[in-house]
JSON list of C-alpha atoms in Angstrom, two decimals:
[
{"chain": "A", "resi": 1, "resn": "GLY", "atom": "CA", "xyz": [0.00, 0.00, 0.00]},
{"chain": "A", "resi": 2, "resn": "SER", "atom": "CA", "xyz": [0.90, 3.64, -0.20]},
{"chain": "A", "resi": 3, "resn": "THR", "atom": "CA", "xyz": [1.19, 6.11, 2.66]},
{"chain": "A", "resi": 4, "resn": "SER", "atom": "CA", "xyz": [1.86, 9.84, 2.65]},
{"chain": "A", "resi": 5, "resn": "SER", "atom": "CA", "xyz": [1.57, 12.77, 5.03]},
{"chain": "A", "resi": 6, "resn": "LYS", "atom": "CA", "xyz": [-0.23, 16.04, 4.30]},
{"chain": "A", "resi": 7, "resn": "ALA", "atom": "CA", "xyz": [-0.31, 19.23, 6.36]},
{"chain": "A", "resi": 8, "resn": "PHE", "atom": "CA", "xyz": [-3.11, 21.78, 6.28]},
{"chain": "A", "resi": 9, "resn": "THR", "atom": "CA", "xyz": [-3.22, 25.22, 7.87]},
{"chain": "A", "resi": 10, "resn": "HIS", "atom": "CA", "xyz": [-6.31, 26.70, 9.51]},
{"chain": "A", "resi": 11, "resn": "ASN", "atom": "CA", "xyz": [-7.26, 29.87, 11.34]},
{"chain": "A", "resi": 12, "resn": "LEU", "atom": "CA", "xyz": [-9.65, 28.40, 13.94]},
{"chain": "A", "resi": 13, "resn": "GLY", "atom": "CA", "xyz": [-7.34, 29.15, 16.89]},
{"chain": "A", "resi": 14, "resn": "THR", "atom": "CA", "xyz": [-8.15, 25.92, 18.72]},
{"chain": "A", "resi": 15, "resn": "THR", "atom": "CA", "xyz": [-7.22, 22.25, 18.79]},
{"chain": "A", "resi": 16, "resn": "ALA", "atom": "CA", "xyz": [-10.83, 21.25, 19.55]},
{"chain": "A", "resi": 17, "resn": "ILE", "atom": "CA", "xyz": [-11.68, 20.55, 15.90]},
{"chain": "A", "resi": 18, "resn": "THR", "atom": "CA", "xyz": [-13.76, 17.94, 14.13]},
{"chain": "A", "resi": 19, "resn": "PHE", "atom": "CA", "xyz": [-12.47, 16.95, 10.69]},
{"chain": "A", "resi": 20, "resn": "SER", "atom": "CA", "xyz": [-14.11, 15.37, 7.68]},
{"chain": "A", "resi": 21, "resn": "ILE", "atom": "CA", "xyz": [-11.79, 14.40, 4.83]},
{"chain": "A", "resi": 22, "resn": "TRP", "atom": "CA", "xyz": [-13.11, 13.60, 1.38]},
{"chain": "A", "resi": 23, "resn": "ALA", "atom": "CA", "xyz": [-11.30, 12.08, -1.60]},
{"chain": "A", "resi": 24, "resn": "ALA", "atom": "CA", "xyz": [-12.34, 12.50, -5.22]},
{"chain": "A", "resi": 25, "resn": "ASN", "atom": "CA", "xyz": [-10.94, 11.55, -8.60]},
{"chain": "A", "resi": 26, "resn": "SER", "atom": "CA", "xyz": [-11.68, 14.93, -10.21]},
{"chain": "A", "resi": 27, "resn": "SER", "atom": "CA", "xyz": [-11.56, 18.59, -9.19]},
{"chain": "A", "resi": 28, "resn": "SER", "atom": "CA", "xyz": [-15.36, 18.73, -9.48]},
{"chain": "A", "resi": 29, "resn": "GLY", "atom": "CA", "xyz": [-15.69, 16.07, -6.77]},
{"chain": "A", "resi": 30, "resn": "GLY", "atom": "CA", "xyz": [-16.34, 13.07, -9.00]},
{"chain": "A", "resi": 31, "resn": "ASN", "atom": "CA", "xyz": [-16.83, 9.74, -7.19]},
{"chain": "A", "resi": 32, "resn": "ALA", "atom": "CA", "xyz": [-16.19, 11.44, -3.82]},
{"chain": "A", "resi": 33, "resn": "CYS", "atom": "CA", "xyz": [-16.14, 9.49, -0.58]},
{"chain": "A", "resi": 34, "resn": "GLU", "atom": "CA", "xyz": [-15.39, 10.35, 3.03]},
{"chain": "A", "resi": 35, "resn": "VAL", "atom": "CA", "xyz": [-12.11, 8.69, 4.02]},
{"chain": "A", "resi": 36, "resn": "ASN", "atom": "CA", "xyz": [-11.78, 9.39, 7.72]},
{"chain": "A", "resi": 37, "resn": "GLY", "atom": "CA", "xyz": [-14.89, 7.48, 8.72]},
{"chain": "A", "resi": 38, "resn": "GLY", "atom": "CA", "xyz": [-14.91, 3.99, 10.13]},
{"chain": "A", "resi": 39, "resn": "GLY", "atom": "CA", "xyz": [-14.69, 0.69, 8.32]},
{"chain": "A", "resi": 40, "resn": "SER", "atom": "CA", "xyz": [-12.95, 0.01, 5.03]},
{"chain": "A", "resi": 41, "resn": "GLU", "atom": "CA", "xyz": [-13.32, 3.60, 3.85]},
{"chain": "A", "resi": 42, "resn": "GLN", "atom": "CA", "xyz": [-10.84, 4.79, 6.45]},
{"chain": "A", "resi": 43, "resn": "GLY", "atom": "CA", "xyz": [-7.79, 6.22, 4.71]},
{"chain": "A", "resi": 44, "resn": "ALA", "atom": "CA", "xyz": [-6.94, 9.39, 6.63]},
{"chain": "A", "resi": 45, "resn": "PHE", "atom": "CA", "xyz": [-5.74, 9.70, 10.22]},
{"chain": "A", "resi": 46, "resn": "CYS", "atom": "CA", "xyz": [-5.04, 12.92, 12.11]},
{"chain": "A", "resi": 47, "resn": "THR", "atom": "CA", "xyz": [-1.48, 12.59, 13.40]},
{"chain": "A", "resi": 48, "resn": "GLY", "atom": "CA", "xyz": [-0.94, 16.10, 14.76]},
{"chain": "A", "resi": 49, "resn": "ILE", "atom": "CA", "xyz": [-2.89, 19.23, 15.52]},
{"chain": "A", "resi": 50, "resn": "THR", "atom": "CA", "xyz": [-2.09, 22.75, 16.70]},
{"chain": "A", "resi": 51, "resn": "THR", "atom": "CA", "xyz": [-4.14, 25.94, 16.90]},
{"chain": "A", "resi": 52, "resn": "THR", "atom": "CA", "xyz": [-3.05, 26.77, 13.33]},
{"chain": "A", "resi": 53, "resn": "SER", "atom": "CA", "xyz": [-2.40, 23.47, 11.53]},
{"chain": "A", "resi": 54, "resn": "ALA", "atom": "CA", "xyz": [-3.25, 19.79, 11.29]},
{"chain": "A", "resi": 55, "resn": "THR", "atom": "CA", "xyz": [-1.28, 16.88, 9.83]},
{"chain": "A", "resi": 56, "resn": "PHE", "atom": "CA", "xyz": [-2.83, 13.73, 8.38]},
{"chain": "A", "resi": 57, "resn": "THR", "atom": "CA", "xyz": [-1.45, 10.39, 7.30]},
{"chain": "A", "resi": 58, "resn": "LEU", "atom": "CA", "xyz": [-3.16, 9.15, 4.14]},
{"chain": "A", "resi": 59, "resn": "THR", "atom": "CA", "xyz": [-3.34, 5.42, 3.41]},
{"chain": "A", "resi": 60, "resn": "ASP", "atom": "CA", "xyz": [-5.06, 3.19, 0.86]},
{"chain": "A", "resi": 61, "resn": "PHE", "atom": "CA", "xyz": [-8.82, 2.96, 1.35]},
{"chain": "A", "resi": 62, "resn": "SER", "atom": "CA", "xyz": [-12.01, 1.52, -0.14]},
{"chain": "A", "resi": 63, "resn": "ASN", "atom": "CA", "xyz": [-14.79, 3.46, -1.79]},
{"chain": "A", "resi": 64, "resn": "PRO", "atom": "CA", "xyz": [-18.18, 1.71, -1.65]},
{"chain": "A", "resi": 65, "resn": "ALA", "atom": "CA", "xyz": [-18.77, 2.93, -5.23]},
{"chain": "A", "resi": 66, "resn": "ASP", "atom": "CA", "xyz": [-15.69, 0.99, -6.43]},
{"chain": "A", "resi": 67, "resn": "THR", "atom": "CA", "xyz": [-14.50, -2.56, -6.01]},
{"chain": "A", "resi": 68, "resn": "GLY", "atom": "CA", "xyz": [-11.32, -3.34, -4.13]},
{"chain": "A", "resi": 69, "resn": "THR", "atom": "CA", "xyz": [-8.81, -1.02, -2.58]},
{"chain": "A", "resi": 70, "resn": "VAL", "atom": "CA", "xyz": [-8.10, 2.32, -4.20]},
{"chain": "A", "resi": 71, "resn": "THR", "atom": "CA", "xyz": [-5.14, 4.60, -3.66]},
{"chain": "A", "resi": 72, "resn": "TRP", "atom": "CA", "xyz": [-4.48, 8.31, -3.47]},
{"chain": "A", "resi": 73, "resn": "SER", "atom": "CA", "xyz": [-2.89, 8.11, -6.93]},
{"chain": "A", "resi": 74, "resn": "THR", "atom": "CA", "xyz": [-6.40, 7.46, -8.30]},
{"chain": "A", "resi": 75, "resn": "TYR", "atom": "CA", "xyz": [-8.21, 9.75, -5.88]},
{"chain": "A", "resi": 76, "resn": "ASN", "atom": "CA", "xyz": [-5.77, 12.64, -5.98]},
{"chain": "A", "resi": 77, "resn": "TYR", "atom": "CA", "xyz": [-8.12, 15.43, -4.88]},
{"chain": "A", "resi": 78, "resn": "ILE", "atom": "CA", "xyz": [-8.65, 16.12, -1.18]},
{"chain": "A", "resi": 79, "resn": "ARG", "atom": "CA", "xyz": [-11.28, 18.25, 0.51]},
{"chain": "A", "resi": 80, "resn": "LEU", "atom": "CA", "xyz": [-10.84, 18.91, 4.21]},
{"chain": "A", "resi": 81, "resn": "VAL", "atom": "CA", "xyz": [-13.82, 20.20, 6.19]},
{"chain": "A", "resi": 82, "resn": "ALA", "atom": "CA", "xyz": [-12.87, 21.48, 9.67]},
{"chain": "A", "resi": 83, "resn": "LEU", "atom": "CA", "xyz": [-15.28, 22.61, 12.37]},
{"chain": "A", "resi": 84, "resn": "GLY", "atom": "CA", "xyz": [-14.01, 24.25, 15.53]}
]
């Protein structure tokens, strides 16, 4: 499998944040799926957080719309939704 780390900056001023990370295979959000949920879709893990940034480890995951494991080389668009 493949693993990478991505850092995002934010201006929420807190570490009490809920994240939702979505992967898509096009910039318009084609075939999007949430990848930090539970089960086989899980492919993003928060590995560090400060009041101005968050770091995530991205791993292979499954999309219920596809068969088998997919990788970030196929789903190379990320949308991070952060609520503080």
